[in-house]
mmCIF file of C-alpha atoms and ligand atoms in Angstrom:
data_model
loop_
_atom_site.group_PDB
_atom_site.id
_atom_site.type_symbol
_atom_site.label_atom_id
_atom_site.label_comp_id
_atom_site.label_asym_id
_atom_site.label_seq_id
_atom_site.Cartn_x
_atom_site.Cartn_y
_atom_site.Cartn_z
ATOM 1 C CA MET A 1 0.000 0.000 0.000
ATOM 2 C CA LYS A 2 1.477 3.368 -0.984
ATOM 3 C CA ARG A 3 -1.510 5.672 -1.243
ATOM 4 C CA THR A 4 -3.834 6.599 1.577
ATOM 5 C CA ARG A 5 -7.056 4.625 1.813
ATOM 6 C CA TYR A 6 -10.300 5.990 3.264
ATOM 7 C CA LEU A 7 -11.417 3.095 5.420
ATOM 8 C CA PHE A 8 -15.156 3.661 5.844
ATOM 9 C CA PRO A 9 -16.656 6.178 3.396
ATOM 10 C CA GLN A 10 -20.190 5.298 4.576
ATOM 11 C CA ASP A 11 -19.886 7.262 7.856
ATOM 12 C CA TYR A 12 -17.735 9.789 9.727
ATOM 13 C CA MET A 13 -15.161 8.235 12.068
ATOM 14 C CA ALA A 14 -12.108 9.943 13.646
ATOM 15 C CA ASP A 15 -9.173 9.392 16.058
ATOM 16 C CA PRO A 16 -8.623 5.757 14.941
ATOM 17 C CA SER A 17 -6.714 3.644 17.497
ATOM 18 C CA ALA A 18 -5.553 0.469 15.746
ATOM 19 C CA HIS A 19 -4.302 -2.754 17.363
ATOM 20 C CA VAL A 20 -3.656 -6.307 16.234
ATOM 21 C CA PHE A 21 -5.879 -8.709 18.212
ATOM 22 C CA GLU A 22 -6.553 -12.353 17.242
ATOM 23 C CA GLY A 23 -4.510 -11.877 14.038
ATOM 24 C CA LYS A 24 -6.647 -8.996 12.686
ATOM 25 C CA ILE A 25 -6.435 -5.221 12.840
ATOM 26 C CA TYR A 26 -9.108 -3.793 15.124
ATOM 27 C CA ILE A 27 -9.851 -0.071 14.902
ATOM 28 C CA TYR A 28 -11.426 1.952 17.723
ATOM 29 C CA PRO A 29 -12.465 5.378 16.355
ATOM 30 C CA SER A 30 -14.580 8.262 17.616
ATOM 31 C CA HIS A 31 -17.945 8.473 15.798
ATOM 32 C CA ASP A 32 -18.537 11.944 14.368
ATOM 33 C CA TRP A 33 -22.022 13.145 13.462
ATOM 34 C CA GLU A 34 -23.827 16.378 12.604
ATOM 35 C CA SER A 35 -25.233 17.500 15.968
ATOM 36 C CA GLY A 36 -25.744 21.115 14.843
ATOM 37 C CA ILE A 37 -23.719 22.518 17.773
ATOM 38 C CA PRO A 38 -21.743 25.612 16.651
ATOM 39 C CA GLU A 39 -17.927 25.450 16.510
ATOM 40 C CA ASN A 40 -15.984 26.916 19.466
ATOM 41 C CA ASP A 41 -12.565 26.564 21.194
ATOM 42 C CA ASN A 42 -14.055 24.137 23.753
ATOM 43 C CA GLY A 43 -14.779 21.682 20.945
ATOM 44 C CA ASP A 44 -18.509 21.565 21.750
ATOM 45 C CA HIS A 45 -19.131 20.730 18.071
ATOM 46 C CA PHE A 46 -17.474 17.326 18.674
ATOM 47 C CA ASN A 47 -20.604 16.006 20.350
ATOM 48 C CA MET A 48 -20.162 12.278 19.793
ATOM 49 C CA LYS A 49 -22.541 9.856 21.488
ATOM 50 C CA ASP A 50 -21.377 6.333 20.700
ATOM 51 C CA TYR A 51 -18.485 4.149 19.515
ATOM 52 C CA HIS A 52 -18.267 1.571 16.734
ATOM 53 C CA VAL A 53 -15.483 -1.017 16.271
ATOM 54 C CA PHE A 54 -14.039 -1.993 12.877
ATOM 55 C CA SER A 55 -11.799 -4.867 11.792
ATOM 56 C CA LEU A 56 -9.607 -5.699 8.814
ATOM 57 C CA ASP A 57 -7.838 -8.912 7.753
ATOM 58 C CA ASP A 58 -5.758 -6.900 5.338
ATOM 59 C CA VAL A 59 -5.174 -3.133 5.060
ATOM 60 C CA ASP A 60 -6.275 -3.290 1.413
ATOM 61 C CA GLY A 61 -9.174 -5.706 2.057
ATOM 62 C CA PRO A 62 -12.812 -5.351 3.104
ATOM 63 C CA ILE A 63 -13.593 -3.635 6.399
ATOM 64 C CA THR A 64 -16.128 -4.998 8.921
ATOM 65 C CA ASP A 65 -18.253 -2.596 10.979
ATOM 66 C CA HIS A 66 -19.101 -4.349 14.261
ATOM 67 C CA GLY A 67 -21.742 -1.722 15.031
ATOM 68 C CA VAL A 68 -22.332 0.285 18.218
ATOM 69 C CA VAL A 69 -20.278 -1.139 21.107
ATOM 70 C CA LEU A 70 -20.829 1.558 23.764
ATOM 71 C CA ALA A 71 -23.242 4.512 23.916
ATOM 72 C CA VAL A 72 -23.282 7.590 26.123
ATOM 73 C CA GLU A 73 -26.720 6.746 27.583
ATOM 74 C CA ASN A 74 -25.352 3.443 28.944
ATOM 75 C CA ILE A 75 -22.497 5.041 30.906
ATOM 76 C CA PRO A 76 -23.685 5.688 34.499
ATOM 77 C CA TRP A 77 -21.554 8.815 35.038
ATOM 78 C CA SER A 78 -22.008 10.338 31.586
ATOM 79 C CA GLY A 79 -22.464 13.944 30.709
ATOM 80 C CA ARG A 80 -21.615 14.415 27.033
ATOM 81 C CA GLN A 81 -18.988 14.053 24.302
ATOM 82 C CA LEU A 82 -17.369 10.650 23.790
ATOM 83 C CA TRP A 83 -13.957 11.650 22.449
ATOM 84 C CA ASP A 84 -10.895 9.556 21.617
ATOM 85 C CA SER A 85 -10.593 5.998 22.983
ATOM 86 C CA ASP A 86 -8.200 3.039 22.989
ATOM 87 C CA VAL A 87 -8.341 -0.689 23.830
ATOM 88 C CA ALA A 88 -5.928 -3.001 25.684
ATOM 89 C CA PHE A 89 -6.049 -6.798 26.078
ATOM 90 C CA LYS A 90 -5.182 -8.614 29.306
ATOM 91 C CA ASP A 91 -6.049 -12.099 30.636
ATOM 92 C CA SER A 92 -8.861 -12.848 28.133
ATOM 93 C CA LYS A 93 -10.515 -9.442 28.507
ATOM 94 C CA TYR A 94 -10.541 -6.291 26.400
ATOM 95 C CA TYR A 95 -10.522 -2.929 28.180
ATOM 96 C CA LEU A 96 -11.851 0.127 26.359
ATOM 97 C CA TYR A 97 -10.482 3.405 27.766
ATOM 98 C CA PHE A 98 -12.470 6.461 26.732
ATOM 99 C CA SER A 99 -12.720 10.259 27.169
ATOM 100 C CA LEU A 100 -16.096 11.610 28.325
ATOM 101 C CA LYS A 101 -17.382 14.704 30.130
ATOM 102 C CA ASP A 102 -19.061 13.931 33.456
ATOM 103 C CA GLN A 103 -22.252 15.607 34.690
ATOM 104 C CA ASN A 104 -20.208 18.693 35.734
ATOM 105 C CA ASP A 105 -18.844 19.044 32.183
ATOM 106 C CA ILE A 106 -15.374 17.889 33.304
ATOM 107 C CA PHE A 107 -13.522 15.428 31.064
ATOM 108 C CA ARG A 108 -12.612 12.147 32.789
ATOM 109 C CA LEU A 109 -11.312 8.810 31.555
ATOM 110 C CA GLY A 110 -13.612 5.806 31.725
ATOM 111 C CA VAL A 111 -13.161 2.044 31.324
ATOM 112 C CA ALA A 112 -15.529 -0.498 29.770
ATOM 113 C CA ILE A 113 -14.906 -4.256 29.487
ATOM 114 C CA SER A 114 -15.649 -6.975 26.937
ATOM 115 C CA ASP A 115 -14.713 -10.623 26.331
ATOM 116 C CA LYS A 116 -14.288 -9.832 22.630
ATOM 117 C CA PRO A 117 -12.208 -7.245 20.753
ATOM 118 C CA TYR A 118 -15.392 -6.174 18.953
ATOM 119 C CA GLY A 119 -17.459 -5.574 22.081
ATOM 120 C CA PRO A 120 -20.034 -4.804 23.273
ATOM 121 C CA PHE A 121 -18.197 -3.098 26.142
ATOM 122 C CA ILE A 122 -19.773 -2.811 29.614
ATOM 123 C CA PRO A 123 -18.822 0.437 31.381
ATOM 124 C CA GLN A 124 -17.683 0.736 34.997
ATOM 125 C CA GLU A 125 -19.919 2.672 37.405
ATOM 126 C CA ASN A 126 -17.421 5.527 37.801
ATOM 127 C CA PRO A 127 -14.533 7.114 35.910
ATOM 128 C CA ILE A 128 -10.927 6.197 36.777
ATOM 129 C CA LYS A 129 -10.123 7.851 40.130
ATOM 130 C CA GLY A 130 -7.889 10.879 39.708
ATOM 131 C CA SER A 131 -8.332 10.894 35.915
ATOM 132 C CA TYR A 132 -8.806 14.091 33.953
ATOM 133 C CA SER A 133 -8.575 15.476 30.415
ATOM 134 C CA ILE A 134 -8.817 13.332 27.250
ATOM 135 C CA ASP A 135 -7.234 11.023 24.670
ATOM 136 C CA PRO A 136 -6.189 7.834 26.499
ATOM 137 C CA CYS A 137 -3.781 5.459 24.790
ATOM 138 C CA VAL A 138 -2.522 2.249 26.409
ATOM 139 C CA PHE A 139 0.860 0.641 25.775
ATOM 140 C CA GLU A 140 1.812 -2.804 27.094
ATOM 141 C CA GLU A 141 5.279 -4.102 27.819
ATOM 142 C CA ASN A 142 6.319 -7.159 29.849
ATOM 143 C CA GLY A 143 2.852 -7.433 31.378
ATOM 144 C CA GLU A 144 2.807 -3.779 32.541
ATOM 145 C CA TYR A 145 0.242 -1.421 31.001
ATOM 146 C CA TYR A 146 0.924 2.309 30.706
ATOM 147 C CA ILE A 147 -1.873 4.793 30.013
ATOM 148 C CA TYR A 148 -0.982 8.086 28.311
ATOM 149 C CA PHE A 149 -3.500 10.927 28.217
ATOM 150 C CA GLY A 150 -4.114 14.672 28.035
ATOM 151 C CA GLY A 151 -5.103 17.430 25.672
ATOM 152 C CA ILE A 152 -5.095 21.232 26.009
ATOM 153 C CA TRP A 153 -7.901 23.811 25.266
ATOM 154 C CA GLY A 154 -11.132 21.755 24.807
ATOM 155 C CA GLY A 155 -9.369 18.779 26.383
ATOM 156 C CA GLN A 156 -9.013 20.842 29.627
ATOM 157 C CA LEU A 157 -5.396 19.863 30.504
ATOM 158 C CA GLN A 158 -4.592 23.555 31.241
ATOM 159 C CA ARG A 159 -6.961 23.323 34.235
ATOM 160 C CA TYR A 160 -4.524 21.050 36.149
ATOM 161 C CA ARG A 161 -1.045 21.161 37.683
ATOM 162 C CA ASN A 162 0.598 18.234 39.500
ATOM 163 C CA ASN A 163 -2.621 16.230 38.948
ATOM 164 C CA LYS A 164 -4.689 18.755 40.939
ATOM 165 C CA ALA A 165 -7.438 20.991 39.555
ATOM 166 C CA LEU A 166 -6.600 24.731 39.502
ATOM 167 C CA GLU A 167 -9.048 27.479 40.466
ATOM 168 C CA SER A 168 -8.942 28.614 36.855
ATOM 169 C CA ALA A 169 -7.188 27.477 33.677
ATOM 170 C CA ALA A 170 -3.603 28.691 33.244
ATOM 171 C CA PHE A 171 -0.931 28.268 30.585
ATOM 172 C CA PRO A 172 2.824 28.524 31.140
ATOM 173 C CA ALA A 173 4.480 31.588 29.582
ATOM 174 C CA ASP A 174 5.739 31.076 26.037
ATOM 175 C CA ASN A 175 9.360 30.663 27.227
ATOM 176 C CA GLU A 176 8.479 28.160 29.976
ATOM 177 C CA PRO A 177 8.314 24.351 29.615
ATOM 178 C CA ALA A 178 5.135 23.313 27.805
ATOM 179 C CA LEU A 179 2.227 21.508 29.436
ATOM 180 C CA CYS A 180 2.905 17.776 29.124
ATOM 181 C CA ALA A 181 0.870 14.701 28.296
ATOM 182 C CA LYS A 182 0.619 12.354 31.299
ATOM 183 C CA VAL A 183 1.524 8.702 31.790
ATOM 184 C CA ALA A 184 0.656 6.288 34.599
ATOM 185 C CA ARG A 185 1.001 2.544 35.017
ATOM 186 C CA LEU A 186 -2.378 0.823 35.339
ATOM 187 C CA ARG A 187 -3.263 -1.317 38.363
ATOM 188 C CA ASP A 188 -3.252 -5.122 37.864
ATOM 189 C CA ASP A 189 -7.053 -5.121 37.444
ATOM 190 C CA MET A 190 -6.694 -2.482 34.663
ATOM 191 C CA LEU A 191 -9.403 -0.324 36.258
ATOM 192 C CA GLU A 192 -7.414 2.359 38.105
ATOM 193 C CA PHE A 193 -4.062 4.144 38.016
ATOM 194 C CA ALA A 194 -1.375 2.245 39.974
ATOM 195 C CA GLU A 195 0.558 5.470 40.539
ATOM 196 C CA GLU A 196 0.282 9.250 40.267
ATOM 197 C CA PRO A 197 0.401 10.295 36.615
ATOM 198 C CA ARG A 198 3.805 11.655 35.567
ATOM 199 C CA ASP A 199 4.724 14.240 32.928
ATOM 200 C CA VAL A 200 5.667 12.972 29.458
ATOM 201 C CA VAL A 201 8.574 15.390 28.960
ATOM 202 C CA ILE A 202 9.622 16.227 25.396
ATOM 203 C CA LEU A 203 13.132 17.641 25.030
ATOM 204 C CA ASP A 204 14.613 19.626 22.168
ATOM 205 C CA GLU A 205 17.922 18.851 20.421
ATOM 206 C CA ASN A 206 19.814 20.572 23.306
ATOM 207 C CA GLY A 207 18.153 18.489 26.013
ATOM 208 C CA GLN A 208 15.877 21.376 27.099
ATOM 209 C CA PRO A 209 12.097 20.927 27.533
ATOM 210 C CA ILE A 210 10.075 22.104 24.536
ATOM 211 C CA THR A 211 8.486 25.436 25.514
ATOM 212 C CA GLN A 212 4.809 26.425 25.468
ATOM 213 C CA GLY A 213 5.486 29.017 22.751
ATOM 214 C CA ASP A 214 7.068 26.434 20.444
ATOM 215 C CA THR A 215 3.704 25.654 18.882
ATOM 216 C CA ASP A 216 5.162 23.629 15.996
ATOM 217 C CA ARG A 217 6.609 21.119 18.488
ATOM 218 C CA ARG A 218 4.778 21.333 21.822
ATOM 219 C CA PHE A 219 2.227 18.693 22.860
ATOM 220 C CA PHE A 220 -1.436 19.541 22.290
ATOM 221 C CA GLU A 221 -3.366 16.190 22.272
ATOM 222 C CA ALA A 222 -3.584 12.703 20.668
ATOM 223 C CA SER A 223 -0.894 10.700 22.529
ATOM 224 C CA TRP A 224 0.275 7.440 20.987
ATOM 225 C CA MET A 225 3.116 5.125 22.021
ATOM 226 C CA HIS A 226 4.822 2.456 19.932
ATOM 227 C CA LYS A 227 8.146 0.664 20.070
ATOM 228 C CA TYR A 228 10.512 0.249 17.124
ATOM 229 C CA ASN A 229 13.978 -1.336 17.227
ATOM 230 C CA GLY A 230 14.147 -1.139 21.029
ATOM 231 C CA LYS A 231 13.214 2.577 21.198
ATOM 232 C CA TYR A 232 10.000 4.152 22.477
ATOM 233 C CA TYR A 233 8.220 6.522 20.091
ATOM 234 C CA PHE A 234 5.823 9.020 21.682
ATOM 235 C CA SER A 235 3.727 10.672 18.969
ATOM 236 C CA TYR A 236 1.138 13.446 19.302
ATOM 237 C CA SER A 237 -0.705 16.310 17.647
ATOM 238 C CA THR A 238 0.410 19.948 17.919
ATOM 239 C CA GLY A 239 -3.256 21.033 17.694
ATOM 240 C CA ASP A 240 -3.417 24.604 16.420
ATOM 241 C CA THR A 241 -0.391 24.066 14.136
ATOM 242 C CA HIS A 242 -1.965 20.839 12.825
ATOM 243 C CA LEU A 243 1.088 18.556 12.826
ATOM 244 C CA LEU A 244 1.554 14.970 13.929
ATOM 245 C CA CYS A 245 5.020 14.835 15.531
ATOM 246 C CA TYR A 246 7.124 12.303 17.402
ATOM 247 C CA ALA A 247 9.840 12.087 20.013
ATOM 248 C CA ILE A 248 12.032 9.096 20.920
ATOM 249 C CA GLY A 249 12.990 7.787 24.367
ATOM 250 C CA ASP A 250 14.634 4.841 26.097
ATOM 251 C CA ASN A 251 11.706 3.739 28.281
ATOM 252 C CA PRO A 252 7.910 4.191 28.436
ATOM 253 C CA TYR A 253 8.130 7.143 30.851
ATOM 254 C CA GLY A 254 10.629 9.168 28.831
ATOM 255 C CA PRO A 255 11.986 11.768 28.621
ATOM 256 C CA PHE A 256 11.594 11.785 24.847
ATOM 257 C CA THR A 257 13.659 13.799 22.398
ATOM 258 C CA TYR A 258 11.764 15.552 19.618
ATOM 259 C CA LYS A 259 12.598 14.044 16.218
ATOM 260 C CA GLY A 260 10.239 15.466 13.622
ATOM 261 C CA VAL A 261 6.942 15.499 11.771
ATOM 262 C CA ILE A 262 5.103 12.285 10.880
ATOM 263 C CA LEU A 263 2.215 13.922 9.000
ATOM 264 C CA THR A 264 1.906 17.466 7.626
ATOM 265 C CA PRO A 265 -1.482 19.225 8.045
ATOM 266 C CA VAL A 266 -4.567 17.570 6.616
ATOM 267 C CA ILE A 267 -7.892 19.138 5.635
ATOM 268 C CA GLY A 268 -9.725 19.911 8.887
ATOM 269 C CA TRP A 269 -8.557 21.438 12.195
ATOM 270 C CA THR A 270 -7.734 18.259 14.118
ATOM 271 C CA THR A 271 -5.202 15.580 13.293
ATOM 272 C CA HIS A 272 -5.028 12.353 15.301
ATOM 273 C CA HIS A 273 -3.559 8.934 14.692
ATOM 274 C CA SER A 274 -2.244 5.553 15.759
ATOM 275 C CA ILE A 275 0.747 3.547 14.533
ATOM 276 C CA VAL A 276 0.755 -0.244 14.281
ATOM 277 C CA GLU A 277 2.815 -3.032 12.704
ATOM 278 C CA TYR A 278 0.905 -5.667 10.739
ATOM 279 C CA LYS A 279 2.234 -8.475 8.548
ATOM 280 C CA GLY A 280 5.745 -6.954 8.589
ATOM 281 C CA LYS A 281 4.766 -3.391 7.588
ATOM 282 C CA TRP A 282 4.022 -0.291 9.630
ATOM 283 C CA TYR A 283 0.870 1.770 9.175
ATOM 284 C CA LEU A 284 -0.367 5.209 10.199
ATOM 285 C CA PHE A 285 -4.102 5.312 10.882
ATOM 286 C CA HIS A 286 -5.463 8.869 10.988
ATOM 287 C CA HIS A 287 -8.314 11.093 9.797
ATOM 288 C CA ASP A 288 -9.117 14.154 7.725
ATOM 289 C CA SER A 289 -12.160 16.206 6.803
ATOM 290 C CA ALA A 290 -11.752 16.119 3.017
ATOM 291 C CA PRO A 291 -14.842 13.950 2.309
ATOM 292 C CA SER A 292 -17.082 16.309 4.345
ATOM 293 C CA GLY A 293 -15.754 19.341 2.440
ATOM 294 C CA GLY A 294 -13.625 20.541 5.379
ATOM 295 C CA ARG A 295 -16.273 20.387 8.128
ATOM 296 C CA THR A 296 -13.830 19.693 10.931
ATOM 297 C CA TRP A 297 -16.360 17.906 13.155
ATOM 298 C CA LEU A 298 -17.113 15.388 10.365
ATOM 299 C CA ARG A 299 -13.919 13.407 9.849
ATOM 300 C CA SER A 300 -13.113 10.259 7.886
ATOM 301 C CA MET A 301 -10.601 7.624 8.951
ATOM 302 C CA LYS A 302 -7.699 6.640 6.715
ATOM 303 C CA VAL A 303 -4.653 4.375 6.611
ATOM 304 C CA VAL A 304 -1.300 4.832 4.885
ATOM 305 C CA GLU A 305 1.992 2.937 5.094
ATOM 306 C CA LEU A 306 4.596 4.463 7.427
ATOM 307 C CA GLU A 307 8.305 4.055 6.676
ATOM 308 C CA TYR A 308 11.470 4.494 8.714
ATOM 309 C CA ASN A 309 14.886 5.736 7.646
ATOM 310 C CA PRO A 310 17.892 3.511 8.496
ATOM 311 C CA ASP A 311 18.618 5.711 11.566
ATOM 312 C CA GLY A 312 15.145 5.018 12.999
ATOM 313 C CA THR A 313 13.628 8.391 12.104
ATOM 314 C CA ILE A 314 10.214 8.355 10.417
ATOM 315 C CA LYS A 315 9.741 9.495 6.809
ATOM 316 C CA THR A 316 7.357 12.470 6.823
ATOM 317 C CA ILE A 317 4.016 11.796 5.107
ATOM 318 C CA GLU A 318 2.243 14.599 3.217
ATOM 319 C CA GLY A 319 -1.220 15.233 4.660
ATOM 320 C CA LEU A 320 -2.470 16.750 1.410
ATOM 321 C CA GLU A 321 -2.093 14.204 -1.352
ATOM 322 C CA LYS A 322 -1.140 15.527 -4.771
HETATM 323 O O1 FUB B 1 -12.468 13.655 18.457
HETATM 324 C C1 FUB B 1 -12.514 14.615 19.498
HETATM 325 C C2 FUB B 1 -11.166 15.166 19.752
HETATM 326 O O2 FUB B 1 -10.648 15.770 18.565
HETATM 327 C C3 FUB B 1 -10.102 14.159 20.127
HETATM 328 O O3 FUB B 1 -10.228 13.641 21.425
HETATM 329 C C4 FUB B 1 -8.910 14.997 19.874
HETATM 330 O O4 FUB B 1 -7.694 14.326 19.900
HETATM 331 C C5 FUB B 1 -9.244 15.570 18.507
HETATM 332 O O5 FUB B 1 -8.966 14.656 17.473
#
């Protein structure tokens, strides 16, 4: 596969998290729809209310829609807006981690469980204790599971410092270290954090933290972790500068050193992705708003092959295909 493929032209799906389970690729996207809510910086126009699961035997082959696997009305603590999610497998069970606003309009992370990779997923009574903000992604190594999360502006990360809520939202000055994504090991039962979330620090080429004013490189949202040739690749979106970037580290906690751009801007405000190896090739799953004519709340999921240079850096992919 060399060209990008739109995976499901029949409906709007975004933020695709892809994993290989039971020999197939399973995709866990957000489900965009036209709710009529006007666009604003809080992202109220992303008013999603359920999740579907998709599977593929081959990236070029037919895609299966497994239908609705979790809906906002079935989540006991729900307010609104089911944003990005991810799934992890442990001891015969699949755990869906999701972003959702509670009844006070505060984003929390929730967990729902299934015996199958394609759901349905049964939600827990309450969100993960001490969780906040959005965009969970789970990475497993040697039987330990690490959850990464966070997103600024509509994702509310600027309302917290040291895992505590502030009186009011605050950003560091432009020359200060940027707000970081968070990472925590999950408890053995996969339902709670096993430790206080830590900062995912991204360093520049001089070993200094990327600053808040460095908007082409600082973290905004859409954490993803993958491992390649013994190194840990933390990738993310820069939000208002519309880039997917990555940084490399020596362990799941980091720090990570900024390395470059994976995907240049696509049509639509948001960009969000996952990276997975399947049948000996690497793939970038992501979305754009080209099929909806640029309506940024109506996104379509895509896949394209991702390639590495011999030194382990990633070849930049053009978001706008010629
Ligand atoms: O889909 C809603 C939000 O848009 C996601 O949680 C963000 O990462 C952005 O893609």
